[in-house]
XYZ file of C-alpha atoms in Angstrom:
453
model
C -10.019 4.911 22.514
C -6.818 6.779 23.507
C -4.321 8.846 21.685
C -1.094 7.191 20.629
C 2.204 8.562 18.996
C 2.644 7.681 15.335
C 5.212 5.131 14.608
C 8.296 6.325 12.705
C 7.078 5.087 9.296
C 3.652 6.266 9.835
C 5.058 9.618 10.519
C 7.287 9.433 7.427
C 4.089 8.842 5.229
C 2.425 11.801 7.004
C 5.307 14.178 6.200
C 6.270 13.302 2.687
C 2.763 14.010 1.408
C 2.218 17.167 -0.771
C -0.702 18.353 -3.106
C 0.924 16.812 -6.010
C 1.727 13.432 -4.264
C -1.080 12.442 -1.762
C -0.053 9.626 0.300
C -3.460 7.622 0.263
C -3.941 4.103 -0.748
C -7.187 2.831 -2.182
C -9.353 0.003 -3.145
C -12.016 -0.045 -5.822
C -14.757 -2.504 -5.327
C -17.503 -3.302 -7.898
C -20.745 -4.750 -6.587
C -23.661 -6.250 -8.338
C -26.714 -4.186 -7.653
C -29.911 -5.762 -6.678
C -32.278 -2.787 -7.160
C -32.102 0.705 -8.618
C -31.678 1.974 -5.137
C -28.777 -0.118 -4.259
C -26.112 2.512 -4.426
C -27.849 5.307 -2.346
C -28.715 2.496 0.223
C -24.826 1.377 0.196
C -23.808 5.028 0.933
C -26.324 5.266 3.963
C -24.923 1.962 5.221
C -21.432 2.841 4.987
C -21.930 6.265 6.924
C -24.088 4.611 9.546
C -21.679 1.642 10.208
C -18.420 3.898 9.994
C -19.699 5.609 13.144
C -19.200 2.221 15.093
C -15.643 1.614 13.837
C -13.006 3.016 16.098
C -10.251 3.102 13.720
C -12.328 5.307 11.346
C -12.841 7.825 13.878
C -9.117 8.550 14.474
C -7.462 11.606 13.137
C -3.840 12.650 13.092
C -2.679 15.691 14.902
C 0.666 17.151 14.959
C 2.583 17.398 18.289
C 5.208 19.961 18.957
C 5.722 19.733 22.737
C 8.725 17.564 23.843
C 6.324 15.309 25.770
C 2.622 14.614 25.363
C 1.603 14.896 29.001
C -1.575 13.007 28.458
C 0.504 10.046 27.923
C 2.537 8.070 30.732
C 5.820 9.412 31.058
C 8.232 7.075 29.384
C 11.810 6.585 28.507
C 12.677 4.213 25.628
C 16.156 3.912 24.091
C 14.515 3.225 20.812
C 11.943 5.914 20.875
C 12.956 9.524 20.671
C 10.857 12.193 22.259
C 7.849 13.155 20.240
C 8.892 16.828 19.517
C 7.818 17.231 15.880
C 5.875 14.036 15.753
C 2.194 13.431 15.571
C -0.526 11.507 17.493
C -3.409 9.476 16.237
C -6.463 10.421 18.373
C -10.165 9.881 18.465
C -12.624 12.675 17.192
C -15.413 13.246 19.762
C -17.588 14.952 17.321
C -16.994 12.390 14.294
C -19.441 12.992 11.614
C -19.508 9.779 9.317
C -21.607 11.323 6.528
C -18.608 13.917 6.057
C -16.529 10.879 4.810
C -19.001 9.057 2.477
C -20.207 10.436 -0.723
C -22.535 9.369 -3.339
C -21.774 10.293 -6.947
C -23.684 10.630 -10.090
C -23.691 7.458 -12.368
C -20.894 6.839 -14.671
C -20.007 4.520 -17.456
C -16.462 3.924 -16.525
C -15.637 3.070 -12.710
C -11.843 3.213 -13.130
C -12.067 6.656 -14.982
C -14.077 8.109 -12.188
C -11.747 6.580 -9.593
C -8.667 8.312 -11.173
C -10.469 11.693 -10.606
C -11.119 10.784 -7.071
C -7.680 9.485 -6.095
C -5.979 12.658 -7.272
C -7.611 14.591 -4.514
C -5.663 14.651 -1.239
C -7.517 13.623 1.920
C -8.264 16.557 4.299
C -5.671 16.507 7.021
C -7.706 17.978 9.808
C -10.347 15.139 9.852
C -10.004 11.490 10.009
C -8.106 10.777 6.854
C -10.249 8.316 4.921
C -13.156 8.542 2.554
C -15.677 6.246 0.739
C -17.095 7.203 -2.675
C -20.105 5.328 -3.910
C -20.302 5.470 -7.682
C -23.477 4.046 -9.566
C -23.188 2.475 -12.927
C -25.199 3.920 -15.782
C -26.533 0.529 -16.699
C -28.020 0.198 -13.112
C -26.763 -3.295 -12.840
C -23.613 -2.573 -10.696
C -22.142 0.177 -8.405
C -18.535 0.752 -7.048
C -17.241 1.772 -3.833
C -13.865 3.629 -3.778
C -12.087 3.415 -0.429
C -9.218 5.964 0.398
C -7.057 5.693 3.465
C -3.903 7.604 4.188
C -0.915 5.595 4.406
C -0.243 7.081 7.861
C -3.487 5.459 9.117
C -3.132 2.072 7.650
C -1.227 -0.240 5.444
C -2.892 -2.437 2.942
C -3.720 -5.258 5.615
C -5.050 -2.663 8.103
C -7.093 -0.809 5.331
C -8.551 -4.176 4.487
C -9.732 -4.771 8.310
C -11.265 -1.126 8.263
C -13.225 -1.682 5.056
C -14.304 -5.160 5.953
C -15.790 -3.574 9.161
C -18.366 -1.628 7.236
C -19.439 -4.450 4.976
C -22.539 -6.671 5.701
C -21.990 -8.780 8.894
C -20.275 -12.283 8.192
C -18.446 -14.984 9.904
C -14.773 -13.834 9.949
C -11.908 -15.335 12.150
C -11.489 -13.396 15.223
C -8.500 -11.050 15.259
C -5.905 -12.068 17.781
C -5.772 -9.801 20.741
C -3.160 -6.933 20.910
C -0.622 -8.067 23.390
C -0.694 -5.819 26.484
C 2.453 -3.620 26.525
C 4.245 -3.476 30.023
C 4.014 0.062 31.617
C 7.116 2.077 30.970
C 8.884 4.037 33.719
C 10.885 7.241 33.680
C 14.157 5.217 33.493
C 14.729 1.644 32.082
C 15.233 -1.270 34.452
C 19.055 -1.437 34.885
C 18.772 -5.329 34.718
C 17.292 -4.888 31.157
C 19.832 -2.290 29.964
C 22.449 -4.694 28.624
C 19.791 -6.219 26.483
C 18.530 -2.685 25.428
C 21.963 -1.699 24.395
C 22.574 -4.841 22.355
C 19.346 -4.475 20.545
C 20.236 -0.787 19.720
C 23.684 -1.786 18.532
C 22.097 -4.631 16.436
C 19.439 -1.876 15.001
C 22.408 0.423 14.090
C 24.167 -2.601 12.209
C 21.114 -3.357 10.335
C 20.640 0.302 9.351
C 24.296 0.579 7.953
C 23.805 -2.704 6.203
C 20.525 -1.423 4.525
C 22.127 1.826 3.655
C 24.919 0.178 2.055
C 22.672 -1.997 0.078
C 20.727 1.036 -1.027
C 23.897 2.530 -2.179
C 24.848 -0.495 -4.255
C 21.350 -0.865 -5.638
C 21.782 2.547 -7.443
C 24.977 1.608 -9.343
C 24.267 0.979 -13.015
C 20.783 1.564 -13.117
C 19.049 1.502 -16.502
C 15.359 2.268 -16.314
C 13.061 4.021 -18.752
C 12.041 7.551 -19.142
C 8.491 6.149 -19.295
C 8.617 5.425 -15.619
C 9.732 9.015 -14.704
C 7.339 11.891 -14.241
C 7.414 15.301 -12.845
C 4.800 16.201 -10.254
C 1.429 17.017 -12.042
C -0.954 15.706 -9.237
C -3.124 14.026 -11.936
C -4.030 10.381 -11.712
C -5.317 7.855 -14.144
C -6.565 4.342 -13.017
C -6.923 1.095 -14.951
C -7.768 -2.384 -13.656
C -7.168 -5.795 -15.104
C -8.838 -9.038 -13.975
C -7.470 -12.395 -14.754
C -8.379 -15.857 -14.010
C -6.254 -17.379 -11.123
C -6.475 -20.843 -12.614
C -4.386 -19.330 -15.504
C -1.739 -18.264 -13.050
C -1.740 -21.644 -11.364
C -1.203 -23.508 -14.678
C 1.859 -21.256 -15.155
C 3.066 -21.838 -11.599
C 2.530 -25.627 -11.819
C 4.428 -25.671 -15.122
C 7.509 -23.882 -14.248
C 7.614 -23.665 -10.519
C 7.862 -21.010 -8.152
C 4.999 -19.192 -6.539
C 1.884 -17.207 -7.507
C 3.451 -14.018 -6.500
C 6.523 -14.896 -8.754
C 4.151 -15.224 -11.699
C 2.372 -11.955 -10.940
C 5.658 -9.947 -10.850
C 6.862 -11.656 -14.147
C 3.524 -10.631 -15.702
C 4.363 -7.017 -14.750
C 7.952 -7.273 -16.291
C 6.551 -8.695 -19.478
C 3.718 -6.279 -19.685
C 6.221 -3.422 -19.307
C 8.108 -4.809 -22.035
C 5.313 -5.105 -24.460
C 4.151 -1.624 -23.385
C 7.534 0.155 -23.897
C 7.961 -1.494 -27.163
C 4.509 -0.552 -28.534
C 4.811 3.033 -27.413
C 8.244 3.379 -29.052
C 10.344 3.843 -25.951
C 12.048 0.532 -26.290
C 12.824 -2.106 -23.879
C 16.410 -2.972 -24.856
C 18.663 -2.799 -21.658
C 15.829 -1.764 -19.354
C 15.714 -3.332 -16.002
C 13.904 -1.103 -13.655
C 14.292 -1.613 -9.740
C 10.809 -2.832 -8.299
C 10.121 -2.337 -4.700
C 8.049 -5.210 -3.489
C 6.531 -4.473 -0.014
C 6.481 -7.225 2.573
C 4.082 -6.972 5.495
C 5.375 -7.552 8.932
C 1.868 -7.755 10.465
C 0.794 -11.187 11.656
C -2.254 -12.765 9.878
C -5.502 -12.285 11.673
C -3.991 -9.555 13.826
C -5.988 -6.378 13.701
C -3.342 -4.595 15.644
C -1.142 -2.376 15.954
C -2.635 0.444 13.770
C -0.528 2.019 11.111
C 2.110 0.315 9.021
C 4.232 -2.631 9.762
C 6.170 -3.006 6.422
C 9.523 -3.832 5.040
C 10.246 -4.856 1.383
C 12.360 -6.542 -1.219
C 14.195 -4.812 -4.193
C 14.721 -6.405 -7.373
C 15.488 -5.751 -11.118
C 12.526 -6.507 -13.325
C 13.969 -8.413 -16.463
C 12.049 -6.014 -18.892
C 14.871 -6.264 -21.389
C 14.776 -10.356 -21.686
C 12.748 -11.140 -24.781
C 11.959 -14.705 -23.352
C 8.834 -14.859 -21.063
C 10.064 -18.032 -19.280
C 13.441 -16.509 -18.934
C 11.638 -13.499 -17.348
C 9.855 -15.792 -14.887
C 12.990 -17.706 -14.045
C 14.829 -14.317 -13.197
C 12.253 -13.111 -11.098
C 11.816 -16.576 -9.189
C 15.575 -16.625 -8.484
C 15.615 -13.058 -7.351
C 12.652 -13.507 -5.022
C 14.338 -16.685 -3.712
C 17.426 -14.724 -2.783
C 15.381 -12.066 -1.121
C 13.415 -14.576 1.014
C 16.829 -16.233 2.013
C 18.099 -12.993 3.082
C 14.902 -12.025 4.999
C 12.955 -8.918 4.906
C 15.009 -7.117 7.602
C 18.024 -6.400 5.626
C 18.991 -5.415 1.992
C 17.982 -2.403 -0.119
C 14.257 -3.136 -0.053
C 14.060 -2.863 3.597
C 14.625 0.874 3.557
C 11.296 1.533 5.219
C 13.028 0.094 8.433
C 15.433 3.149 8.316
C 12.503 5.099 9.473
C 12.819 3.764 12.882
C 16.326 5.440 13.320
C 15.143 8.981 12.524
C 13.908 11.193 15.431
C 10.378 12.684 14.892
C 11.604 16.100 14.231
C 13.750 14.702 11.491
C 10.751 13.267 9.692
C 9.054 16.586 9.824
C 12.098 18.564 8.597
C 13.221 15.977 6.101
C 9.883 14.785 4.698
C 10.096 16.838 1.590
C 13.724 15.529 1.016
C 12.764 11.975 1.553
C 9.864 12.328 -0.928
C 12.270 13.687 -3.578
C 14.558 10.719 -2.759
C 11.980 8.054 -3.774
C 12.994 8.135 -7.415
C 16.619 7.200 -6.334
C 15.535 4.160 -4.213
C 13.350 2.508 -6.831
C 11.613 2.966 -10.271
C 8.404 1.129 -9.708
C 6.113 -0.123 -6.818
C 4.706 -3.549 -7.169
C 2.724 -4.569 -4.239
C 0.354 -7.473 -3.337
C -2.607 -7.059 -0.918
C -3.981 -10.279 0.293
C -7.856 -10.511 0.436
C -10.060 -13.112 2.243
C -11.580 -15.723 0.199
C -14.994 -15.381 1.708
C -17.634 -13.445 -0.246
C -18.364 -9.956 0.914
C -21.584 -8.042 0.511
C -22.733 -4.502 1.023
C -26.552 -4.163 1.565
C -27.072 -7.624 0.325
C -25.098 -6.759 -3.041
C -22.200 -9.216 -3.566
C -18.727 -7.973 -4.146
C -17.602 -9.178 -7.689
C -14.323 -7.259 -8.173
C -11.477 -5.616 -6.069
C -8.814 -3.440 -7.527
C -6.228 -2.317 -5.183
C -4.615 1.172 -5.645
C -1.223 2.126 -4.404
C 0.098 5.634 -3.661
C 2.401 7.082 -6.530
C 5.919 8.026 -5.219
C 7.284 11.435 -6.252
C 9.261 11.222 -9.539
C 7.384 7.993 -10.644
C 4.659 7.742 -13.234
C 3.387 4.166 -12.428
C 2.516 2.012 -9.416
C 1.007 -1.625 -9.573
C -0.963 -3.321 -6.835
C -2.315 -6.949 -7.069
C -5.071 -8.860 -5.134
C -6.456 -12.332 -5.642
C -10.171 -12.555 -4.783
C -12.506 -15.449 -5.303
C -10.778 -17.137 -8.086
C -9.431 -14.018 -10.073
C -6.440 -11.900 -9.897
C -7.048 -8.179 -10.000
C -4.410 -5.660 -11.106
C -4.813 -2.047 -10.074
C -2.640 0.311 -12.160
C -2.244 3.881 -10.735
C -0.438 6.374 -13.067
C 0.368 10.080 -13.460
C -2.330 10.906 -16.027
C -0.146 13.351 -18.008
C 2.809 11.205 -18.046
C 0.922 8.096 -18.908
C -2.053 8.858 -21.206
C -1.970 5.302 -22.556
C -2.486 3.426 -19.340
C -5.165 1.232 -20.949
C -2.586 -0.055 -23.342
C -0.478 -1.333 -20.335
C -3.584 -2.921 -19.094
C -4.044 -4.740 -22.306
C -0.462 -5.697 -22.142
C -0.943 -7.506 -18.588
C -3.585 -9.785 -20.150
C -1.354 -10.443 -23.380
C 1.586 -11.432 -21.135
C -0.501 -14.084 -19.366
C -1.681 -15.568 -22.417
C 2.124 -15.603 -23.836
C 3.171 -17.054 -20.614
C 0.619 -19.940 -21.054
C 1.487 -20.604 -24.568
C 5.125 -20.883 -23.798
C 4.529 -23.324 -20.940
C 2.459 -25.389 -23.356
C 5.425 -25.457 -25.982
């Protein structure tokens, strides 16, 4: 294992973190226990296997020298010098048992996960943790994984978590293409292409910036989606039958993802009306992350993300109308592609020098509320069954980071015939998160009824 500079987006996630807004994502997996000792055995397995996973031995260290002399001297028009940046490097004295904790039995896995998710990861160590939580009934236990967003995006986190599960036949990841060595100065024969690429990137950045500015015009959201930084977290999960989602999709068209996003819009409408905030005229901007990582590719490390931005039709009283609006908006986003438009704001990180990320991190964190109102992300999971210590994984709830100034984030995964919604909220701003979880289930039922009629 060797050190490597954090990519611009990874560096942005590293620098916008604060004690009130930790930038780690997570996943809560529920396993069926095959013995009273299943949870302690799982904790021992996780720690012992983590020692053999290179990606879990990596810590992030700030870099202040203009050049990291341990790295080959390089010149790249698209990569500023590393002053103010950070490197991802192996830890020679890595102790995996420092990263795996066994908790006392609990009655509610999601309640326990909320208390764990609100604690930031220790920045001087490899930024990940695994928490094993037994159930009081002895029939199940949960494992909560936490990964800093600078270490991994959703797909990369899945790869790391799968590496400590029981061995199984998985598709072999595609090898990482070897990068050509870089000289002190670029090959003059390639200079025109580099210049054209740089100009193209600048044009794309200007286009994204203009789209972001337009997206802020006429914004009408809800005060329920706005929160001051409290550092508290509340977690809720909803499990739905994937067959029900397919029934809706086959009836009205579109994709499974269209239906899942429309369910969020309808659940928000129901929730806002029930709590007395009202949904009339509310159309919050949802950021829909899009992975730029190729399937079956375990590398590169860190984040490969863009995104789409769309208005959720919360104010539409017709469930099929909401779904049609979502479907048409997603079709427009896909036609434009993930590299342009307001949702591709993550790509702007590539145009900021490392020192700019360090100095501007707090400002960028404050600006998240201006860019979007709620995060709705989908994390694909393999359809194959997973086990830990022979105990089968039965439920998986993905958990997204909560942006500064926002009270709610939604992540969705499909796993073995079920759809799992992971809801993360500021605990003080959203004390009734369970009511929103019930609204998700009610919205699916309403969509099914509407399709039948």
